Short mmCIF file of C-alpha atoms in Angstrom, two decimals:
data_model
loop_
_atom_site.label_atom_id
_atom_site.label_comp_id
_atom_site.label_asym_id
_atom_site.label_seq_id
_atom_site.Cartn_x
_atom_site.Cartn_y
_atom_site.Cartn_z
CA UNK A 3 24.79 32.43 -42.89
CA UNK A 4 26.03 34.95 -40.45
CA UNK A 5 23.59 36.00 -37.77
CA UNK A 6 24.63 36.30 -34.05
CA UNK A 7 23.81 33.65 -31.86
CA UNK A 8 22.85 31.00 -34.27
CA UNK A 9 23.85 29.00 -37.36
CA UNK A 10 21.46 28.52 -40.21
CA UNK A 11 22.15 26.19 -43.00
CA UNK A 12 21.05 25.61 -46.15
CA UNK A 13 20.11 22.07 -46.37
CA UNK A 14 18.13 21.60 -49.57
CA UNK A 15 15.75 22.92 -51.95
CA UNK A 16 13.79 25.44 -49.73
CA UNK A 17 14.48 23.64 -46.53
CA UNK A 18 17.00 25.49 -44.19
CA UNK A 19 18.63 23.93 -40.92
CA UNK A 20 18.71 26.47 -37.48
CA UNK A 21 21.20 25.46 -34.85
CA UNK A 22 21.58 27.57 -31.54
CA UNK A 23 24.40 27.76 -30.49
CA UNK A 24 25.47 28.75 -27.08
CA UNK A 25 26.13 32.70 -27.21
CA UNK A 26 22.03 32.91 -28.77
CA UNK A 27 20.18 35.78 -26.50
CA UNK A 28 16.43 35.33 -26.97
CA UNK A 29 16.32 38.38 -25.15
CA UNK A 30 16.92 40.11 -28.60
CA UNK A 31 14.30 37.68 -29.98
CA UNK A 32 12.91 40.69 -32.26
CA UNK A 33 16.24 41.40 -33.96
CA UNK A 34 16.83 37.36 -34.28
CA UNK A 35 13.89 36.83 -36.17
CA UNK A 36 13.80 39.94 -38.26
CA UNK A 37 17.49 38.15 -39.46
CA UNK A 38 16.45 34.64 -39.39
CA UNK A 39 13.51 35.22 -41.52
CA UNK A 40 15.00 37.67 -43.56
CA UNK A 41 17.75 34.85 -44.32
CA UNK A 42 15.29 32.34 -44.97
CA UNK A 43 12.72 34.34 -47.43
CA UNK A 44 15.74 35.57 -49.60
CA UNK A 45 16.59 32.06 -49.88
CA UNK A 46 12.94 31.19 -50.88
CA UNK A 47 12.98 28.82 -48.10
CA UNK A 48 9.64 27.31 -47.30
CA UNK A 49 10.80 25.01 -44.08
CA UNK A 50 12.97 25.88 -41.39
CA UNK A 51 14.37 23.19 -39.42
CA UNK A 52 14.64 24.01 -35.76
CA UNK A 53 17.30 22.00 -34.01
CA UNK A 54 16.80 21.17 -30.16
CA UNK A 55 19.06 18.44 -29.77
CA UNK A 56 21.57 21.02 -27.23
CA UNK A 57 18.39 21.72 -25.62
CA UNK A 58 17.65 19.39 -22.25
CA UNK A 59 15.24 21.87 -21.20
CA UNK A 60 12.52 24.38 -22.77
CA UNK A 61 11.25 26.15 -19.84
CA UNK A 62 8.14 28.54 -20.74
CA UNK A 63 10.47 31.64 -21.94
CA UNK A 64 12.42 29.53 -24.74
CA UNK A 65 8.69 27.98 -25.37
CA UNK A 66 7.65 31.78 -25.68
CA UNK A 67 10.45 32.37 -27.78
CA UNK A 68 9.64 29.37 -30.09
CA UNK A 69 6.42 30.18 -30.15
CA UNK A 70 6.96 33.50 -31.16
CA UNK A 71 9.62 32.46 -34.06
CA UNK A 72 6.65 29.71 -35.79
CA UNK A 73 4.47 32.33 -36.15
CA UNK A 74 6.46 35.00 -37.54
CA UNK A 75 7.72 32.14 -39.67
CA UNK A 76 4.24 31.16 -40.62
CA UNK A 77 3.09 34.54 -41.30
CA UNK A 78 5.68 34.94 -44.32
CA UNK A 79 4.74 31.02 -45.28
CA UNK A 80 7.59 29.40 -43.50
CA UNK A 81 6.93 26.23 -41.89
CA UNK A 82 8.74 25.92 -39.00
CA UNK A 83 9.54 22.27 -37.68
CA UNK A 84 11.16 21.54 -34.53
CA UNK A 85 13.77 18.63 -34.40
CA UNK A 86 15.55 16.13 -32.16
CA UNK A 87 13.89 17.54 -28.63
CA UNK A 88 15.33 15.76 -26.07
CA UNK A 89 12.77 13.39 -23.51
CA UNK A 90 13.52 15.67 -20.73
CA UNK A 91 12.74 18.60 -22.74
CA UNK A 92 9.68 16.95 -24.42
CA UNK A 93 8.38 15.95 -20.68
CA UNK A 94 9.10 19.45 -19.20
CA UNK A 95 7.34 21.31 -22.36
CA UNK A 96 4.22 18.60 -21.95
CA UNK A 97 3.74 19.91 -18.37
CA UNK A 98 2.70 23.59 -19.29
CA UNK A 99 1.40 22.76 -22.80
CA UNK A 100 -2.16 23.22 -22.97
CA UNK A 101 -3.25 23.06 -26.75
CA UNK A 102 -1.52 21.89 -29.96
CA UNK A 103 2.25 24.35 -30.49
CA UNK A 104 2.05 26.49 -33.56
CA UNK A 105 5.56 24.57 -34.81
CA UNK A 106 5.40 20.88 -36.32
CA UNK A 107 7.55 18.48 -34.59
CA UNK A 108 9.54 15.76 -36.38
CA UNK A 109 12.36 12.91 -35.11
CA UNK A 110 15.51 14.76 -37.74
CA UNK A 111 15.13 16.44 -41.01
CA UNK A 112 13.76 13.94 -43.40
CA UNK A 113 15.85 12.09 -45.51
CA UNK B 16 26.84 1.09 38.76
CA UNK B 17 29.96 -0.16 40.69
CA UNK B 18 27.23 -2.84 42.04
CA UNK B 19 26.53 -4.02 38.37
CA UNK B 20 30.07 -3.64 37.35
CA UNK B 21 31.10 -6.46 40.17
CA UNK B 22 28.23 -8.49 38.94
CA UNK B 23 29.19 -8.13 34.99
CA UNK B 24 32.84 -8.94 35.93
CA UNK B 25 32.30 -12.26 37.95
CA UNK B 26 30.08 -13.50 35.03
CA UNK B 27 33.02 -13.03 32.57
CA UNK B 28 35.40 -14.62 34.72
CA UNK B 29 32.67 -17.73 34.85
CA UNK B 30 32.16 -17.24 31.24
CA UNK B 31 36.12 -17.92 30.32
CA UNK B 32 36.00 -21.28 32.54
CA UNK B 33 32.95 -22.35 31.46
CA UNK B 34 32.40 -21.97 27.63
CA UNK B 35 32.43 -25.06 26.02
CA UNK B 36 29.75 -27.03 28.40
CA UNK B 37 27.38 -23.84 28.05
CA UNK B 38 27.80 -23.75 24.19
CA UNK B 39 26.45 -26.83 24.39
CA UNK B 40 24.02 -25.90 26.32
CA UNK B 41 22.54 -23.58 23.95
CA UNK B 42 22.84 -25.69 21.06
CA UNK B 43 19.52 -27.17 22.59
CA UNK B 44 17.83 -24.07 22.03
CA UNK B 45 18.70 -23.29 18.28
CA UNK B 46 18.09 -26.99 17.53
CA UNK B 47 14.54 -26.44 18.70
CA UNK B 48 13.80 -23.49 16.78
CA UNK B 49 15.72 -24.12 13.52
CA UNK B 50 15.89 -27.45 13.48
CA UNK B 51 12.70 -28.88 14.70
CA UNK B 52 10.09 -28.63 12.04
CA UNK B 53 11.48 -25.92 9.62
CA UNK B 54 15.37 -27.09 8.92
CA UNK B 55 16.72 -23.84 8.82
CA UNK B 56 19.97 -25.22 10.13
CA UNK B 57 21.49 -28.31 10.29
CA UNK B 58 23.73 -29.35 13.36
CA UNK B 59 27.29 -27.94 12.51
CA UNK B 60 25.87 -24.81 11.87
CA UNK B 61 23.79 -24.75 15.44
CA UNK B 62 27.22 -25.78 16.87
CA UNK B 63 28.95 -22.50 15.26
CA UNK B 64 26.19 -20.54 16.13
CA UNK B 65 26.40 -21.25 19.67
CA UNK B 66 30.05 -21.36 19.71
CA UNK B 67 30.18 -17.44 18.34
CA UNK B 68 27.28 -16.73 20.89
CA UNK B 69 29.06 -17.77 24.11
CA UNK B 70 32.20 -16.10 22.26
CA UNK B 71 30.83 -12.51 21.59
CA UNK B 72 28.94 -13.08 24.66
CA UNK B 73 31.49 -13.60 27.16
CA UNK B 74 34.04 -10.93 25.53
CA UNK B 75 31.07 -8.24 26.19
CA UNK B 76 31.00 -9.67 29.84
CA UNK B 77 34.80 -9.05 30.25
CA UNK B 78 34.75 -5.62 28.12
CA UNK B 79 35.49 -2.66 29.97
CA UNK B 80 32.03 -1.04 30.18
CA UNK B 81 29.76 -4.25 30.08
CA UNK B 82 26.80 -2.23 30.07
CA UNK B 83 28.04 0.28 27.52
CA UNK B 84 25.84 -0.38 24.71
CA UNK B 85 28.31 1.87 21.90
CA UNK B 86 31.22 -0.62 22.28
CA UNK B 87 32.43 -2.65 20.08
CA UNK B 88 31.52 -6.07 21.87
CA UNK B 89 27.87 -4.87 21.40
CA UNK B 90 28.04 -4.00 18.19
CA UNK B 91 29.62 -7.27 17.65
CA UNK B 92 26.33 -8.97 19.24
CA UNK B 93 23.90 -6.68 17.40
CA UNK B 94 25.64 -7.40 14.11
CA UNK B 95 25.47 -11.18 14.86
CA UNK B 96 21.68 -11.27 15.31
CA UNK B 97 21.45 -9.15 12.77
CA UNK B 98 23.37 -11.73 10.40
CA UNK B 99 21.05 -14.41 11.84
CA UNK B 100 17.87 -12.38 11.15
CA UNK B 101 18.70 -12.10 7.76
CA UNK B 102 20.15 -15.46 7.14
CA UNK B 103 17.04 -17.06 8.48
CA UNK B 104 14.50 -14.59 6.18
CA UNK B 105 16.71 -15.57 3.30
CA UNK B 106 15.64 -19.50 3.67
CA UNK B 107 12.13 -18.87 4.50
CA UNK B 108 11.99 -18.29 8.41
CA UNK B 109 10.13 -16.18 10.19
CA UNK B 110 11.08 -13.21 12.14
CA UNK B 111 9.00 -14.38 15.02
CA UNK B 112 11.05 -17.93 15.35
CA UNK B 113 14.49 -15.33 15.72
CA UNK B 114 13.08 -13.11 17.84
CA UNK B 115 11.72 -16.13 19.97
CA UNK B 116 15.26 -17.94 19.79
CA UNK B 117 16.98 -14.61 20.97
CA UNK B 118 14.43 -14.47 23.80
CA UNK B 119 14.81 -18.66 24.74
CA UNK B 120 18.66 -18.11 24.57
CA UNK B 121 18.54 -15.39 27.18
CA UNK B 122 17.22 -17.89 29.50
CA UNK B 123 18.58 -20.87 28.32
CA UNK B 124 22.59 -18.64 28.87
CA UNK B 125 20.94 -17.24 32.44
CA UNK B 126 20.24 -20.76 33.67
CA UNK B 127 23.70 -22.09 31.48
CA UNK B 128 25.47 -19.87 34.06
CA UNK B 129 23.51 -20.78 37.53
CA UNK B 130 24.16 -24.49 36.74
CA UNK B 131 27.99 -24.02 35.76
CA UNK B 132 28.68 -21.47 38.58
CA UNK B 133 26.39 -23.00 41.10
CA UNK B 134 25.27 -19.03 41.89
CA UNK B 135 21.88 -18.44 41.47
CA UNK B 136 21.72 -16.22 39.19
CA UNK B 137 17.97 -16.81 38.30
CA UNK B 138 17.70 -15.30 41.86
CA UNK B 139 19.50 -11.72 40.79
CA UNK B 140 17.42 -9.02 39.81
CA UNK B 141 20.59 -7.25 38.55
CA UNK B 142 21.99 -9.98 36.44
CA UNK B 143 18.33 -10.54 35.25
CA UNK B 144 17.78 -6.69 34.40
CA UNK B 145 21.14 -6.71 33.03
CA UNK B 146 20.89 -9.43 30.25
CA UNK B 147 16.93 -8.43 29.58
CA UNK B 148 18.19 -4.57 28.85
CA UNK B 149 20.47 -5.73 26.33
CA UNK B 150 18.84 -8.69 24.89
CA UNK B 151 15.99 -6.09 24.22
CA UNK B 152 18.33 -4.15 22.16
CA UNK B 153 19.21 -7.32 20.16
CA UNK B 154 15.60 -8.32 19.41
CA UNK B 155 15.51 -4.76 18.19
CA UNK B 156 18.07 -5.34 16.15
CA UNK B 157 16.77 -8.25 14.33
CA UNK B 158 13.49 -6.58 13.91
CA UNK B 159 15.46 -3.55 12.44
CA UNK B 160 16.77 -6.23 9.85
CA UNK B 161 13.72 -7.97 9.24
CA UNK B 162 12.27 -4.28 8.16
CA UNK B 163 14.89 -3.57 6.05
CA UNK B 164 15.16 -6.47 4.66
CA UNK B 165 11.58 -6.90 3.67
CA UNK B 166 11.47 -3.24 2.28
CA UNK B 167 14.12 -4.23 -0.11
CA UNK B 168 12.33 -7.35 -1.32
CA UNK B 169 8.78 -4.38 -1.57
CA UNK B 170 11.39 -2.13 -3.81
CA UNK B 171 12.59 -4.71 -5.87
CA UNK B 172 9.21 -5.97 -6.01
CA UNK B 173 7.39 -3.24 -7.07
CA UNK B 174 10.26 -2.23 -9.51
CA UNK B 175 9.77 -5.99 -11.01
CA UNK B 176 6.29 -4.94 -11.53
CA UNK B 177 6.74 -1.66 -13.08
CA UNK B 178 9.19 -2.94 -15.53
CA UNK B 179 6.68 -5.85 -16.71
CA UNK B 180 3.60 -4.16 -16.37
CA UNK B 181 4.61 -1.16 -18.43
CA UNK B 182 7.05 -3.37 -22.03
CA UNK B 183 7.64 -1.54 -24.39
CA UNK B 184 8.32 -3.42 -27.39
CA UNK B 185 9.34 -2.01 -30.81
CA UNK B 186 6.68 -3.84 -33.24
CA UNK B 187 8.56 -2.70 -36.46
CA UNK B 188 11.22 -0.84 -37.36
CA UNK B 189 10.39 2.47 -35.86
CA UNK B 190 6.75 1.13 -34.57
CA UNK B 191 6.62 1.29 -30.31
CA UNK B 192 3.92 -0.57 -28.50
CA UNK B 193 3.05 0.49 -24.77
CA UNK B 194 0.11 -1.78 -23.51
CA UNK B 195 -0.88 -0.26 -20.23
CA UNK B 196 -2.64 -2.80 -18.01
CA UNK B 197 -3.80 -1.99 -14.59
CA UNK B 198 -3.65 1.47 -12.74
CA UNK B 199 -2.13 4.56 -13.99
CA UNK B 200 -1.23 7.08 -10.83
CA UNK B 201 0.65 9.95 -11.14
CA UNK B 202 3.87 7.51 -10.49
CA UNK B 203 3.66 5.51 -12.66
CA UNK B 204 2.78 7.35 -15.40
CA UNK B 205 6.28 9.84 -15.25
CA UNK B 206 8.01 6.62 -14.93
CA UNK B 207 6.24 5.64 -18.22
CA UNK B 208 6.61 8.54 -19.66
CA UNK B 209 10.58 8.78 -19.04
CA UNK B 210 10.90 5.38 -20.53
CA UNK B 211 8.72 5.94 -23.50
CA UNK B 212 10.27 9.09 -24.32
CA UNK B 213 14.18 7.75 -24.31
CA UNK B 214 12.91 4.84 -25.94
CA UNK B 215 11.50 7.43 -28.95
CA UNK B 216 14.67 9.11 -29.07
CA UNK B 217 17.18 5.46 -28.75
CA UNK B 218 15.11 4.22 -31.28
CA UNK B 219 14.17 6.90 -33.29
CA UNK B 220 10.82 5.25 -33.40
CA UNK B 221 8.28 7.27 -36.08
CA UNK B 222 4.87 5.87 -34.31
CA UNK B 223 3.84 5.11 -30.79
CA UNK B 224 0.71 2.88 -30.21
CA UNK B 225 -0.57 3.31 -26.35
CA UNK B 226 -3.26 0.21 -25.78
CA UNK B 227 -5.44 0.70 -23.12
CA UNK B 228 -7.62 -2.35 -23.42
CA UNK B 229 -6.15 -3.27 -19.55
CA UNK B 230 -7.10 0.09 -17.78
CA UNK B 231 -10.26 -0.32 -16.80
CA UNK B 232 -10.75 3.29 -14.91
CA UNK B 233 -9.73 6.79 -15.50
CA UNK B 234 -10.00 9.69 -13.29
CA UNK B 235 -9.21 13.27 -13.91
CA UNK B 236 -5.69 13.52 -12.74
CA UNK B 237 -4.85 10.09 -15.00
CA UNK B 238 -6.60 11.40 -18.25
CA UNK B 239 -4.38 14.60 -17.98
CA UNK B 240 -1.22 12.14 -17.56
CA UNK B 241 -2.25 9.82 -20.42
CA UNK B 242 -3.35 13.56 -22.69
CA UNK B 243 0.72 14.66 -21.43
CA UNK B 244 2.08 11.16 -21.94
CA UNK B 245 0.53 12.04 -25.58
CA UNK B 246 1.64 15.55 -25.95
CA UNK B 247 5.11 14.99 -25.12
CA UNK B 248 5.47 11.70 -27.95
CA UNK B 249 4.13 14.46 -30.35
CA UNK B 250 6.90 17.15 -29.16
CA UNK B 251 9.40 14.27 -29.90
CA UNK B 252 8.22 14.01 -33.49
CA UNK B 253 6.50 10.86 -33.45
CA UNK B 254 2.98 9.85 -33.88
CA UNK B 255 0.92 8.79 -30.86
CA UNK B 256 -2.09 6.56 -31.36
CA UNK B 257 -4.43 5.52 -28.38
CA UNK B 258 -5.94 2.16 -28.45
CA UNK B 259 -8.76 0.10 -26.62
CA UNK B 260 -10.35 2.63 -24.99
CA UNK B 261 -13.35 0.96 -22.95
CA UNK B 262 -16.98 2.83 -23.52
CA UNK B 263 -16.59 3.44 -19.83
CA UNK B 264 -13.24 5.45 -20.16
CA UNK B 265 -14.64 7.19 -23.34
CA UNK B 266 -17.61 8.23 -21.00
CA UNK B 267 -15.38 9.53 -18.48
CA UNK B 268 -13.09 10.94 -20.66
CA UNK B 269 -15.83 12.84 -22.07
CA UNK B 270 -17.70 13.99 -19.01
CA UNK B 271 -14.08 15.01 -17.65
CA UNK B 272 -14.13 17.66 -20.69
CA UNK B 273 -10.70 16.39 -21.80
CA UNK B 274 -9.66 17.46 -25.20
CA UNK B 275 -8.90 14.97 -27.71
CA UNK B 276 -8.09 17.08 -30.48
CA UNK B 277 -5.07 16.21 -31.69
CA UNK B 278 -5.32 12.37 -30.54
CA UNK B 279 -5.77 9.24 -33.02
CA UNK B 280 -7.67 7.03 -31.37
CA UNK B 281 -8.60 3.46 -32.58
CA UNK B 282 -10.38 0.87 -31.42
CA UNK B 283 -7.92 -2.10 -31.12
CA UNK B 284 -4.23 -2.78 -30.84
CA UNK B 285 -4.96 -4.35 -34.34
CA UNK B 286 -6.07 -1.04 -35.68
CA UNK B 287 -3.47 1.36 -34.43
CA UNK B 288 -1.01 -1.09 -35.96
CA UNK B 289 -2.43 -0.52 -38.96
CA UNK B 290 -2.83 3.17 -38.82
CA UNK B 291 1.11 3.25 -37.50
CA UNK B 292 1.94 1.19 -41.08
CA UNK B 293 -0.15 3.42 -43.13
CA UNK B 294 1.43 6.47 -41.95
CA UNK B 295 4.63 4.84 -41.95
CA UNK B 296 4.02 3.83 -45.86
CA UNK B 297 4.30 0.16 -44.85
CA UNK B 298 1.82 -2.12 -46.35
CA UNK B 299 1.29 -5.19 -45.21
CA UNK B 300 -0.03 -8.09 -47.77
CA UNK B 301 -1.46 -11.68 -47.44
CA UNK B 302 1.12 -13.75 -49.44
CA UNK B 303 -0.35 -15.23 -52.35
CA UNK B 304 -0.53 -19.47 -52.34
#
């Protein structure tokens, strides 16, 4: 599906794949996930995989961003599930964590 | 300095007609302090040992600058005792048996020199201030070894006991075990952290069981680190379960206000393993006779 900045993938019944790529600017974050969402609900998608494996950081503005996304996602009954975070972006995100994030976390998409 | 300059250059000149009777001279002196009780050396290498002394000694003595203590001939010295320092730590000696050999050969090659010569040097406050300046250097030298050398054997010590105090051992397919025995500083804990987490993400491993039944006390700052260590297993996508907590770490935990929401705890090693399985789907059976 065609939306700037990232590539979203239908992977299965209801489940739906989300890969940044380089150009994505999560300082348009509200047009992102007005189009990310949108994609996903006409699809009747109920999980959307979020793919971190580019990711060797998430400082606290992508965590903001992420954040932000999961519960926008959950508010329209989306489960959003992060996937593949790298160690040095799970140890950085553990540092400023303080309670449980609003997105699941899994190894890969199930098989 | 043109005083000490005659005095350096008429010891050279002795030096170059004298050699061989003072190497043996000094082989008296390392035979007493390598040979005697410890057998550090045996006798050929006492003879090359003096040999290279009275070598590196006597082309310092006919260098240009004698008392320059950046040439080359110096370094040549320096770099000798330095060999011997850590040649002797390497078979067991002591720092204070080299030191005390450096300091016996100083007047064992003083007296070496009155007795060949005839010139009583003993008697010279310049050639005596002359070889105690720069056999001070050299005893630095092999205590600058002996430092280095034993922080080396601390690093590689301590990095021994990091990597067996902290194994992480994959159970089952996709099962981790951590057991943590002994105290968990700020440290240690990224360092167990960093391995845990690239071990999760080599592996792919699904659960992560984190015993405890060898830390015996917890402290604010460590409960945070084990609460992160836990956090950041979740953010992976695997399943942390804490094991063997002792009533006295549940206490503290507790009284520390630390939030365990979000944490499987279990009593033993035995039960995480279980809880792992079950979540994993795995049953394990008794085989029937």
């Amino acid at each position: 599906m065609a939306i700037s900045g990232v590539h979203l993938t239908r992977i299965g019944k209801g489940n739906f794949l989300l890969e940044p790529r380089r150009s994505m600017n999560i300082q348009e974050q509200n047009m992102l996930m007005r189009e990310i969402v949108a994609a996903v609900q006409q699809e009747q998608g109920e999980r959307l995989y979020y793919d971190l494996d580019s990711l060797p950081i998430i400082d606290q503005v992508y965590y903001d961003w992420l954040d932000k996304l999961a519960r926008t996602c959950l508010a329209m009954n989306i489960k959003m599930i992060c996937i593949n975070m790298q160690p040095t972006a799970a140890f950085t995100l553990s540092k400023f964590l303080t309670g449980k994030p609003v997105f699941e976390t899994a190894l890969a998409v199930p098989d | 300095m043109v005083h000490k300059k005659e005095i350096s250059e008429r010891l050279a000149a002795l030096f170059s007609l004298k050699v061989g009777n003072i190497s043996e001279r000094l082989e008296e002196t390392g035979r007493e302090f390598f040979c005697a009780n410890n057998k550090l050396m045996d006798e050929d290498e006492i003879a090359d040992l003096s040999s290279e002394f009275v070598s590196l000694i006597s082309a310092l003595l006919s260098s240009k600058d004698p008392f320059k203590r950046t040439s080359p001939q110096f370094h040549a010295l320096e770099t000798f005792f330095s060999g011997l320092s850590q040649r002797m730590l390497m078979r067991g000696g002591h720092v204070e048996d080299v030191v005390r050999y450096a300091q016996q050969l100083q007047y064992s090659l003083i007296s070496a020199l009155e007795a060949d010569s005839g010139i009583t040097f003993t008697q010279s406050r310049s050639v005596l201030q002359f070889f105690a300046q720069h056999f001070d250097e050299l005893i630095m030298a092999i205590f600058r070894t002996y430092l280095s050398e034993r922080e080396n054997t601390l690093k590689a010590q301590e990095e021994e006991l990091r990597e067996t105090s902290t194994p992480i051992t994959e159970i089952w397919d996709g099962v981790l075990t951590l057991p943590i025995i002994g105290t968990l500083d700020s440290s240690r804990t990224m360092l167990v952290m960093e391995a845990l987490l690239n071990r999760i993400a080599k592996d792919h491993a699904r659960a992560v069981v984190m015993d405890l039944t060898g830390v015996k006390n917890i402290d604010s700052q460590v409960s945070h680190h084990l609460i992160q260590m836990v956090r950041a297993v979740q953010l992976m996508g695997s399943d942390a379960i804490i094991t063997g907590i002792h009533p006295e770490i549940a206490r503290a935990l507790v009284s520390l206000n630390i939030d365990l929401t979000g944490v499987t705890t279990r009593a033993s090693l035995s039960d995480g393993l279980k809880e792992a399985f079950l979540r994993m789907g795995i049953h394990v059976t008794q085989k029937a006779n």
